[in-house]
């Protein structure tokens, strides 16, 4: 067996220890006589797995009792509709910053369901930066203010949050979820498709402040998109994606074992620094992102020459460094260096970039 | 290790060979250098897994090119909204038969999105039978006619379909999917939550006739509930539940290896006959369902005495026969004997019922 260094943006590399644990449990979980996949979601054994997953996440992000954790389906894209359907009033307003493909999609979808305003965009420079939040005035009457905290495709990240005062801030954290400590109380709602740092594809984790659940959803909101359908039934109104949630639980527990988010963040920043330093010193490649907006999770870079990009991606693959092509909408390269990508993996990538540079200059 | 006989209604027992295969592949699928869980859904390796899953299902159900297969999320319950949002016109009509909890929920959800009529119900006798379809007149102008072909909770099954002529028949087949050969061309759309016969929880398979995709969805339909979002992007508009779909593919291939649906049906009917004969001969227990409407997948039964039911469930568990409690809404017992429940499992259950009877008469 030889596992490769997988820089995929998601679904993404998973801790080998977690996979080994899942492998050991596959035919029989502990002494339950069955695989987790086969367990009734209403049985004692699965309920314990589910409760442990939630409590590990609570511990990891230091989530207080003012918040509910919901496990939904349909990815972040389903939330693009669920958010206005649940939180935007008939005569209300929602404000969005458009800083990349995902927030643009979220904004566009929301316009179907009410009065929505784009207050800032970075599309003028191909989303290579985050609009300056200092210049943004949040409307104090808005139902919510929306950002995508880390744009997976363009590799940008909000280091500073807009000043929302009493307006709930909603953040799509799909690609930076559980990558470093955050102050959850700054947000009305955080959500994340799991398939980057949290688990396999097929579950979307929503962390929402309880007062927002008291709002009536729009009458046209499908029952399965209503947040209270989940909060009133501990995410078991119908069958949740049980096995996917179990793997998330293994990952959360593994991160706790590694020392929690403080420890993880230290490694993540070290990994990002290694790679950005290499790119900043490179004579062939360069990062595409404004230095103060750089993501520590997704690192796009280009040579400016499509042929060189292609050659790099092909030779990297031969060297065991895979899924380095940029998103199909932007081209170039992108190294996603999520939690489960080891520092050794990033070192190998940096070595390879330097070697490639020597051979091609 | 000792795997139990698991009669859960879903998530449900899975073929041991499939679990072993998933176990072998967990750290590295073939020579790809990674787990299926870690693969980009847009990469060559995963696309092959996905295409194989679809083509196995196509072969299994003999699905012709007039139909599309979509992989969605949110379970059957999400379809309760998606169906009217996609297929019910502003001035149109949809007709439903309510034969249990699930079709009742589907009907109720549809009333939010248009003109919907319940043309028959079996609620008068606690859903213990299927309304006689001979007596039902399908409105020729209806946008669609809806049934739940197999009611998981009450254990009923349509042996005969309503005469729909040109009105598309839509069937929730969650609990009878791929359990026997069916004529797909009799339906406008079939759908099934996977977590009974098809795979782990977290994917809902939709098989829809292509002409129905030409209909415009309602303007309030969330993008992620629109069928064309899936059909136009081969179910990859956003990240699908990749690992769950892979397990479905292993199961479909395993059924093909066992001889396809003809062979599976033969065993399923033999299993059901064994169990129903035992119940019909029992002096303590009885089936709750009209004989001509009995499901071969879900077999509810009762003693009429809650204490005896409880004792039976507890002693069965000690004997390694688990998840035999009826749905929390109806009580009693229910044995779900899906494809992956072996005939030996059903024999053990029958032996246990007979032994229990001797000891308690």
XYZ file of C-alpha atoms in Angstrom:
722
model
C 0.000 0.000 0.000
C 1.239 3.477 -0.714
C -0.957 6.389 0.214
C -0.353 9.549 -1.791
C -0.161 13.157 -0.642
C -3.644 14.331 -1.575
C -4.097 18.095 -1.959
C -7.734 17.836 -3.047
C -9.988 20.768 -2.085
C -12.695 18.375 -0.960
C -13.534 15.605 -0.480
C -10.069 15.734 1.013
C -7.399 13.756 2.785
C -8.462 12.168 6.105
C -6.254 11.257 9.077
C -4.891 7.756 8.510
C -5.619 6.878 12.150
C -9.284 7.730 11.599
C -9.455 5.556 8.491
C -7.804 2.704 10.405
C -10.341 3.023 13.180
C -13.208 3.000 10.646
C -11.618 -0.029 9.033
C -11.392 -1.911 12.339
C -15.027 -1.087 13.141
C -16.424 -1.873 9.705
C -17.934 -5.297 10.388
C -18.658 -4.779 14.027
C -18.563 -1.602 16.073
C -17.331 -2.412 19.567
C -19.548 -5.233 20.873
C -22.721 -4.114 19.127
C -22.840 -6.989 16.644
C -23.069 -4.718 13.613
C -21.420 -2.032 11.511
C -22.236 1.601 12.308
C -23.733 1.726 8.802
C -26.324 -0.859 9.820
C -27.432 0.726 13.081
C -30.887 2.159 13.558
C -30.494 5.893 14.113
C -32.982 5.561 16.968
C -31.077 2.806 18.777
C -29.016 3.276 21.931
C -25.679 2.520 20.262
C -26.055 5.013 17.459
C -27.492 7.663 19.745
C -24.325 7.409 21.807
C -22.134 7.847 18.726
C -24.238 10.836 17.707
C -24.106 12.435 21.158
C -20.333 11.943 21.312
C -19.899 13.566 17.908
C -21.844 16.599 19.049
C -20.075 16.897 22.369
C -16.620 16.567 20.759
C -17.490 19.371 18.365
C -18.850 21.471 21.212
C -15.618 21.008 23.117
C -13.462 21.630 20.051
C -15.061 24.966 19.145
C -15.948 25.881 22.710
C -19.621 26.236 21.776
C -21.819 27.472 24.607
C -25.415 26.560 25.366
C -26.786 29.555 23.467
C -26.123 27.581 20.278
C -27.619 24.490 18.666
C -25.678 22.076 16.450
C -27.681 20.719 13.500
C -26.665 17.992 11.060
C -28.233 18.640 7.672
C -27.764 17.393 4.111
C -27.323 18.876 0.641
C -24.007 20.587 1.265
C -23.371 24.294 1.679
C -25.354 24.860 -1.526
C -28.553 23.735 0.201
C -27.891 26.355 2.893
C -27.813 29.062 0.228
C -31.621 28.617 0.102
C -32.200 27.512 3.702
C -30.672 30.674 5.174
C -33.062 33.203 3.561
C -35.997 30.776 3.817
C -35.463 30.578 7.581
C -34.048 33.957 8.479
C -35.147 36.561 5.942
C -38.510 38.191 6.767
C -41.053 39.199 4.132
C -40.290 42.884 4.661
C -36.710 42.299 5.788
C -33.275 42.745 4.261
C -30.180 40.576 4.102
C -26.717 41.876 3.254
C -24.000 39.869 1.531
C -20.352 40.305 0.715
C -19.463 38.584 -2.545
C -15.825 37.512 -2.302
C -15.834 34.488 -4.616
C -17.877 31.859 -6.419
C -19.516 30.466 -3.295
C -20.725 33.710 -1.771
C -21.858 34.802 -5.243
C -23.980 31.661 -5.515
C -25.298 32.184 -1.980
C -26.225 35.770 -2.824
C -27.890 34.840 -6.101
C -29.942 32.066 -4.495
C -31.065 34.397 -1.692
C -32.454 36.923 -4.199
C -35.136 34.317 -4.991
C -36.463 34.553 -1.461
C -36.498 38.222 -0.499
C -34.807 41.566 -0.383
C -31.077 41.017 -0.595
C -28.233 43.449 -1.023
C -24.635 42.904 -2.085
C -22.701 45.492 -0.088
C -19.218 44.694 -1.389
C -17.584 42.507 -3.984
C -14.065 41.618 -5.020
C -15.055 40.386 -8.465
C -13.241 43.368 -10.034
C -9.922 41.614 -9.356
C -11.024 37.995 -9.904
C -11.771 37.588 -6.210
C -8.089 37.775 -5.325
C -8.758 39.746 -2.136
C -11.365 40.226 0.575
C -13.197 43.587 0.490
C -12.056 45.834 3.328
C -14.590 45.299 6.081
C -13.643 48.605 7.722
C -15.443 50.383 4.870
C -18.637 48.407 5.202
C -21.642 49.747 7.016
C -23.902 47.000 8.196
C -27.560 48.033 8.082
C -28.739 47.794 11.698
C -32.173 46.636 10.475
C -30.839 43.749 8.391
C -32.072 40.256 9.291
C -28.539 38.980 8.839
C -25.166 39.754 7.297
C -23.529 37.042 5.185
C -19.923 36.170 4.394
C -18.024 33.177 3.115
C -15.149 33.195 5.575
C -12.735 31.166 3.485
C -13.177 30.960 -0.282
C -12.042 27.482 -1.321
C -11.549 28.336 -4.984
C -9.701 31.654 -4.666
C -7.890 30.918 -1.414
C -8.951 34.022 0.486
C -9.778 34.371 4.172
C -11.325 37.060 6.405
C -8.809 37.860 9.122
C -11.140 40.589 10.359
C -14.915 40.399 10.623
C -17.390 43.136 9.658
C -18.805 45.039 12.638
C -22.310 43.686 12.831
C -23.355 44.869 16.294
C -26.766 43.273 16.788
C -27.158 41.977 13.240
C -26.471 38.210 13.154
C -23.333 37.407 11.184
C -23.643 34.217 9.118
C -20.479 32.570 7.854
C -19.947 29.754 5.391
C -16.898 28.088 6.967
C -16.875 24.954 4.820
C -13.192 25.150 4.009
C -11.842 26.583 7.269
C -14.050 24.736 9.757
C -12.178 23.459 12.845
C -8.869 24.644 11.392
C -8.145 27.097 14.234
C -9.854 28.419 17.370
C -12.655 30.889 16.693
C -14.987 32.884 18.894
C -18.356 31.350 18.028
C -20.208 34.074 19.947
C -19.286 36.568 17.233
C -21.601 34.734 14.853
C -25.337 34.207 14.610
C -24.695 31.108 12.544
C -21.744 29.149 11.225
C -22.089 26.330 8.774
C -19.809 23.967 6.914
C -20.025 21.186 4.396
C -18.038 18.464 6.148
C -15.925 17.255 3.249
C -12.860 19.373 3.963
C -11.769 19.255 7.596
C -14.704 17.557 9.271
C -15.490 14.328 7.469
C -16.713 12.669 4.297
C -19.107 14.440 1.903
C -22.788 14.188 2.764
C -23.346 16.182 5.904
C -23.542 19.920 6.483
C -22.984 21.088 10.040
C -24.954 24.142 11.165
C -24.181 25.935 14.435
C -26.931 28.434 15.111
C -27.741 30.768 17.986
C -30.963 29.628 19.607
C -32.780 32.984 19.382
C -32.584 32.715 15.570
C -34.585 29.497 15.779
C -37.499 31.457 17.207
C -38.000 33.241 13.919
C -40.767 31.820 11.729
C -39.484 30.320 8.511
C -41.126 31.510 5.308
C -44.341 29.589 4.539
C -42.770 28.270 1.312
C -39.835 26.723 3.189
C -39.733 22.939 2.694
C -39.984 21.114 6.029
C -36.567 19.535 5.443
C -34.984 22.974 5.053
C -36.496 24.408 8.240
C -33.943 24.703 11.006
C -36.541 23.942 13.681
C -37.246 20.580 12.013
C -33.700 19.725 13.066
C -33.470 21.586 16.372
C -36.773 20.156 17.637
C -35.728 16.587 16.803
C -32.004 16.595 17.564
C -31.395 16.293 13.786
C -33.425 13.066 13.678
C -36.732 14.152 12.186
C -35.854 11.641 9.505
C -32.808 9.422 9.085
C -29.614 11.488 9.196
C -26.497 10.421 7.253
C -25.496 8.180 10.133
C -22.179 6.782 8.929
C -20.922 10.140 7.681
C -21.671 11.679 11.085
C -19.823 8.815 12.796
C -16.690 9.559 10.743
C -16.995 13.258 11.655
C -17.068 12.162 15.300
C -13.886 10.119 14.868
C -12.186 13.138 13.309
C -13.315 15.555 16.043
C -12.095 13.124 18.704
C -8.789 12.731 16.871
C -8.291 16.504 16.799
C -9.007 16.646 20.522
C -6.423 13.915 21.052
C -3.894 15.958 19.084
C -4.379 18.844 21.508
C -7.461 20.580 20.128
C -7.639 23.569 17.821
C -4.742 25.484 19.408
C -2.387 22.651 18.497
C -3.950 22.140 15.070
C -3.739 25.858 14.279
C -0.050 25.947 15.160
C 0.668 23.223 12.618
C -1.678 24.754 10.041
C 0.043 28.149 10.256
C 3.445 26.503 10.018
C 2.354 24.563 6.928
C 0.907 27.679 5.263
C 4.019 29.731 6.044
C 6.266 27.089 4.494
C 4.268 27.057 1.288
C 3.705 30.814 0.949
C 7.395 31.511 1.638
C 8.315 29.075 -1.083
C 5.902 30.745 -3.537
C 7.015 34.264 -2.596
C 10.613 33.244 -3.259
C 9.815 31.409 -6.465
C 10.903 32.712 -9.837
C 8.325 30.618 -11.684
C 5.272 30.504 -9.456
C 3.386 33.054 -7.471
C 0.455 33.142 -5.090
C -2.622 34.785 -6.600
C -3.886 36.273 -3.348
C -3.280 39.588 -1.571
C -0.866 38.731 1.309
C -3.150 39.932 4.117
C -6.114 37.849 2.802
C -4.362 34.539 2.318
C -6.102 31.364 3.415
C -4.117 28.850 5.443
C -6.263 26.067 3.957
C -6.394 26.631 0.184
C -3.332 27.948 -1.603
C -3.821 28.740 -5.300
C -0.756 29.552 -7.363
C 0.133 30.036 -11.013
C 3.125 30.266 -13.288
C 1.298 32.459 -15.804
C 1.983 29.873 -18.491
C -0.598 27.137 -18.994
C 1.937 24.707 -20.416
C 4.204 25.025 -17.391
C 1.190 24.600 -15.061
C 0.221 21.403 -16.866
C 3.748 20.043 -16.755
C 4.020 20.859 -13.053
C 0.739 19.113 -12.214
C 1.704 16.039 -14.236
C 5.202 15.729 -12.737
C 3.914 16.375 -9.218
C 1.473 13.522 -9.684
C 4.322 11.215 -10.681
C 6.078 12.273 -7.483
C 3.043 11.240 -5.410
C 1.636 14.750 -4.910
C -1.872 14.630 -6.341
C -4.962 16.771 -6.934
C -2.937 19.960 -7.379
C -4.929 21.329 -10.335
C -6.791 24.572 -9.647
C -10.586 24.666 -9.688
C -11.945 24.058 -13.195
C -13.248 27.662 -13.237
C -9.829 29.291 -12.665
C -7.086 26.880 -13.766
C -3.516 27.025 -12.437
C -2.676 25.097 -9.276
C -4.209 24.874 -5.833
C -2.811 23.056 -2.833
C -5.439 22.435 -0.188
C -3.582 21.838 3.027
C -6.358 20.939 5.433
C -5.841 19.658 8.977
C -5.129 16.102 7.862
C -2.367 17.115 5.442
C 0.823 16.513 7.395
C 3.651 18.981 7.576
C 5.725 16.319 5.806
C 3.287 16.531 2.896
C 3.775 20.277 2.614
C 7.556 19.896 2.911
C 7.501 17.386 0.059
C 5.467 19.838 -2.027
C 7.871 22.685 -1.271
C 10.848 20.480 -2.154
C 9.141 19.520 -5.359
C 8.401 23.148 -6.313
C 12.061 24.030 -5.711
C 13.273 21.053 -7.719
C 10.866 21.858 -10.564
C 12.073 25.435 -10.539
C 15.711 24.410 -10.846
C 14.913 22.144 -13.783
C 12.749 24.660 -15.611
C 14.416 28.019 -15.181
C -16.637 -11.084 16.422
C -20.272 -12.069 16.376
C -22.603 -10.259 14.048
C -26.240 -10.244 15.120
C -29.367 -10.783 13.047
C -30.469 -7.197 12.551
C -34.135 -6.679 11.668
C -33.898 -2.867 11.701
C -36.231 -1.006 9.312
C -33.416 1.260 8.225
C -30.550 1.916 8.376
C -30.537 -1.830 7.946
C -28.368 -4.896 7.686
C -25.817 -4.875 4.832
C -24.282 -7.856 3.014
C -21.213 -8.976 4.959
C -19.286 -9.357 1.693
C -19.951 -5.706 0.898
C -18.738 -4.607 4.320
C -15.603 -6.736 3.899
C -14.920 -5.139 0.554
C -15.378 -1.646 2.043
C -13.075 -2.667 4.873
C -10.360 -3.860 2.471
C -10.617 -0.629 0.463
C -10.735 1.733 3.441
C -7.142 2.995 3.405
C -6.532 2.601 -0.290
C -9.010 1.897 -3.059
C -7.331 -0.308 -5.644
C -4.074 1.429 -6.630
C -5.373 4.973 -6.275
C -3.323 5.841 -3.191
C -6.339 6.934 -1.160
C -9.641 5.972 0.418
C -12.810 6.493 -1.620
C -13.806 8.964 1.117
C -10.823 11.153 0.220
C -11.321 11.244 -3.540
C -12.267 14.392 -5.369
C -15.707 13.836 -6.864
C -14.374 15.364 -10.086
C -11.383 13.037 -10.387
C -11.091 10.123 -12.807
C -11.137 7.433 -10.115
C -14.284 8.603 -8.402
C -16.053 9.289 -11.685
C -15.483 5.658 -12.595
C -16.969 4.466 -9.278
C -19.937 6.769 -9.841
C -20.498 5.610 -13.428
C -20.299 1.968 -12.348
C -22.853 2.557 -9.597
C -25.265 4.063 -12.097
C -24.750 1.382 -14.711
C -25.180 -1.438 -12.153
C -28.465 0.084 -11.051
C -29.545 0.534 -14.663
C -28.835 -3.112 -15.346
C -30.480 -4.271 -12.123
C -33.792 -2.483 -12.740
C -33.585 -2.686 -16.511
C -33.865 1.095 -16.793
C -34.063 2.341 -20.370
C -32.670 5.560 -21.821
C -35.953 7.428 -21.352
C -35.033 7.739 -17.678
C -32.415 9.658 -15.713
C -30.906 8.469 -12.427
C -30.281 11.254 -9.908
C -28.448 11.030 -6.580
C -29.899 13.530 -4.130
C -29.760 14.132 -0.379
C -32.192 14.728 2.472
C -33.937 11.365 2.322
C -37.416 10.636 1.031
C -38.698 13.470 3.228
C -36.856 16.026 1.081
C -38.655 14.589 -1.962
C -42.003 15.291 -0.315
C -41.286 18.957 -1.143
C -39.172 18.455 -4.265
C -41.904 16.544 -6.103
C -44.571 19.294 -6.073
C -41.934 22.035 -6.422
C -40.719 20.411 -9.642
C -43.813 18.783 -11.057
C -46.920 20.579 -9.823
C -47.957 23.539 -12.014
C -49.451 26.744 -10.621
C -52.896 25.846 -11.974
C -52.324 22.098 -11.822
C -53.459 19.259 -9.586
C -51.693 16.357 -7.919
C -53.465 13.298 -6.546
C -52.271 11.221 -3.622
C -53.224 7.968 -1.957
C -52.575 8.092 1.769
C -51.790 4.559 2.901
C -49.570 5.258 5.899
C -47.393 7.743 7.744
C -45.043 8.398 4.850
C -47.608 9.089 2.149
C -49.530 11.193 4.668
C -46.428 13.304 5.259
C -45.816 13.522 1.510
C -49.411 14.642 0.935
C -49.311 17.194 3.729
C -46.040 18.701 2.501
C -47.367 18.941 -1.060
C -50.384 21.000 0.085
C -47.888 23.807 0.819
C -47.004 24.034 -2.848
C -50.229 23.777 -4.813
C -53.533 22.093 -5.448
C -53.360 18.592 -4.031
C -56.059 15.997 -3.544
C -56.134 12.890 -1.388
C -58.212 10.441 -3.438
C -58.108 7.497 -1.024
C -56.891 6.719 2.456
C -56.638 3.666 4.677
C -56.338 5.637 7.884
C -59.790 4.367 8.965
C -58.203 0.997 9.804
C -54.812 2.210 11.075
C -53.296 1.845 7.591
C -53.545 -1.936 7.788
C -54.475 -2.248 4.102
C -53.938 -0.567 0.745
C -57.007 1.197 -0.698
C -58.449 -0.749 -3.621
C -56.950 0.859 -6.699
C -59.728 -0.548 -8.915
C -62.077 2.003 -7.328
C -59.819 4.968 -7.954
C -60.323 7.299 -10.864
C -57.183 9.125 -11.759
C -57.894 12.642 -13.002
C -56.536 12.707 -16.577
C -55.495 16.343 -16.094
C -53.454 15.701 -12.966
C -49.766 16.636 -13.095
C -48.982 13.392 -11.306
C -50.437 10.628 -9.170
C -48.570 9.685 -5.982
C -48.273 6.481 -3.974
C -45.920 5.058 -1.381
C -45.496 1.589 -2.812
C -44.342 -0.083 0.382
C -45.181 1.458 3.752
C -42.261 0.692 6.046
C -44.149 1.301 9.274
C -47.384 -0.571 8.529
C -45.902 -3.265 6.287
C -48.249 -2.833 3.345
C -47.477 -3.128 -0.361
C -49.276 -2.316 -3.622
C -49.464 -5.541 -5.625
C -51.534 -3.685 -8.220
C -50.950 -0.154 -9.487
C -53.631 2.486 -10.106
C -54.476 2.933 -13.794
C -52.834 6.246 -14.558
C -52.888 6.202 -18.359
C -50.941 9.330 -19.312
C -50.678 10.758 -15.814
C -47.171 10.153 -14.422
C -47.235 7.729 -11.495
C -44.758 8.650 -8.761
C -43.802 6.005 -6.218
C -41.859 6.236 -2.996
C -40.080 2.872 -3.071
C -37.697 3.502 -0.184
C -38.421 0.206 1.549
C -38.976 -2.053 -1.480
C -36.335 -0.660 -3.828
C -34.378 -3.357 -5.725
C -36.196 -6.110 -3.808
C -37.797 -7.654 -6.909
C -38.023 -6.963 -10.649
C -40.344 -4.080 -11.565
C -41.432 -2.507 -14.830
C -39.927 0.969 -14.530
C -41.820 2.169 -17.617
C -45.061 2.073 -15.621
C -43.796 5.008 -13.574
C -43.047 8.637 -14.247
C -40.720 8.654 -11.263
C -39.477 6.227 -8.643
C -37.437 7.292 -5.678
C -35.911 5.681 -2.637
C -33.953 6.642 0.424
C -31.020 4.242 0.201
C -30.858 3.095 3.798
C -32.934 -0.074 3.401
C -31.883 -2.184 0.422
C -29.551 0.138 -1.440
C -26.900 1.440 0.933
C -26.121 3.549 3.985
C -28.295 6.523 4.958
C -27.491 9.787 3.206
C -28.464 9.389 -0.420
C -31.852 9.391 -2.099
C -32.010 7.793 -5.526
C -34.432 9.339 -8.022
C -35.284 7.616 -11.309
C -37.249 10.035 -13.440
C -38.602 9.950 -16.989
C -36.787 12.547 -19.049
C -39.890 14.335 -20.344
C -40.732 15.279 -16.744
C -37.431 17.141 -16.548
C -38.655 19.502 -19.261
C -41.239 20.957 -16.925
C -40.275 24.250 -15.283
C -39.861 23.987 -11.536
C -41.776 26.495 -9.444
C -39.899 29.800 -9.093
C -39.679 29.263 -5.318
C -37.922 25.903 -5.732
C -34.452 25.979 -4.128
C -31.751 25.225 -6.702
C -30.693 22.150 -4.737
C -34.216 20.725 -4.946
C -34.561 21.230 -8.711
C -34.268 17.968 -10.591
C -32.559 19.670 -13.541
C -29.759 20.843 -11.230
C -28.942 17.145 -10.922
C -29.812 15.938 -14.433
C -27.809 18.729 -16.104
C -24.734 17.989 -13.988
C -24.823 14.205 -13.617
C -25.665 14.739 -9.919
C -22.438 16.731 -9.449
C -23.614 20.330 -9.348
C -22.057 20.295 -5.913
C -20.307 17.510 -3.999
C -22.521 14.430 -3.808
C -22.316 12.022 -0.824
C -19.440 10.225 -2.502
C -18.726 7.423 -0.050
C -22.393 6.567 0.445
C -22.835 6.271 -3.324
C -19.766 4.022 -3.510
C -21.324 1.621 -0.965
C -24.574 1.631 -2.985
C -22.487 0.637 -6.000
C -20.913 -2.273 -4.107
C -24.398 -3.449 -3.095
C -25.822 -3.201 -6.622
C -22.858 -5.140 -7.978
C -23.261 -7.749 -5.250
C -26.938 -8.229 -6.162
C -25.954 -8.649 -9.812
C -23.410 -11.256 -8.749
C -26.132 -13.094 -6.834
C -28.169 -13.369 -10.045
C -29.961 -10.022 -10.168
C -33.456 -9.178 -9.007
C -35.068 -12.417 -10.184
C -32.832 -14.403 -7.854
C -33.184 -11.885 -5.017
C -36.977 -11.870 -5.336
C -37.119 -15.655 -5.112
C -35.300 -15.582 -1.782
C -37.287 -12.572 -0.557
C -40.622 -14.294 -1.260
C -39.399 -17.473 0.417
C -38.326 -15.492 3.509
C -41.663 -13.651 3.678
C -43.646 -16.858 3.249
C -41.759 -18.521 6.084
C -42.461 -15.652 8.450
C -46.105 -15.028 7.489
C -46.881 -18.765 7.710
C -45.396 -18.820 11.173
C -47.491 -15.800 12.219
C -50.677 -17.144 10.637
C -50.203 -20.387 12.595
C -49.280 -18.659 15.817
C -51.570 -18.703 18.824
C -49.877 -15.682 20.391
C -48.884 -13.432 17.513
C -50.601 -12.223 14.403
C -49.765 -10.134 11.371
C -51.506 -6.766 11.394
C -51.898 -6.524 7.619
C -54.611 -7.657 5.194
C -53.173 -10.813 3.517
C -53.324 -9.479 -0.066
C -51.480 -6.242 0.915
C -48.602 -7.735 2.850
C -45.108 -6.395 2.274
C -42.305 -8.883 1.725
C -39.889 -6.386 3.298
C -41.492 -5.140 6.536
C -43.510 -7.545 8.652
C -45.260 -5.975 11.651
C -46.882 -8.309 14.173
C -48.457 -8.063 17.610
C -49.590 -10.233 20.475
C -52.228 -7.755 21.575
C -50.571 -7.601 24.988
C -47.885 -4.959 25.509
C -46.170 -6.941 28.258
C -45.817 -10.017 26.056
C -44.502 -7.841 23.198
C -41.883 -6.357 25.514
C -40.834 -9.760 26.819
C -40.589 -11.114 23.274
C -38.414 -8.227 22.095
C -36.128 -8.537 25.124
C -35.710 -12.316 24.856
C -35.221 -12.142 21.080
C -32.415 -9.660 21.650
C -30.734 -12.074 24.064
C -30.987 -14.707 21.337
C -29.151 -12.410 18.885
C -32.258 -11.247 16.985
C -32.259 -7.468 17.321
C -34.205 -4.349 16.343
C -37.538 -6.151 16.389
C -39.517 -3.386 18.109
C -42.265 -1.831 15.995
C -42.062 1.797 14.930
C -42.370 4.143 17.917
C -45.702 5.388 16.500
C -47.390 1.950 16.478
C -45.636 -0.327 18.983
C -45.675 -4.138 18.741
C -43.012 -5.862 16.688
C -41.694 -5.436 13.171
C -39.227 -7.649 11.364
C -37.666 -5.927 8.388
C -36.324 -8.662 6.158
C -34.563 -6.723 3.445
C -32.372 -8.263 0.737
C -29.351 -8.587 3.009
C -31.248 -10.509 5.701
C -30.375 -14.122 5.004
C -32.928 -16.909 4.924
C -31.053 -18.347 7.928
C -31.873 -15.157 9.818
C -35.573 -15.548 9.089
C -35.437 -19.250 10.022
C -33.850 -18.334 13.350
C -36.612 -15.768 13.942
C -39.326 -18.312 13.101
C -37.707 -20.886 15.413
C -37.564 -18.292 18.138
C -41.234 -17.311 17.711
C -42.211 -20.990 17.956
C -40.037 -21.546 21.012
C -41.408 -18.408 22.691
C -44.921 -19.575 21.939
C -44.339 -22.957 23.587
C -42.943 -21.304 26.698
C -45.682 -18.709 26.989
C -48.900 -20.464 26.079
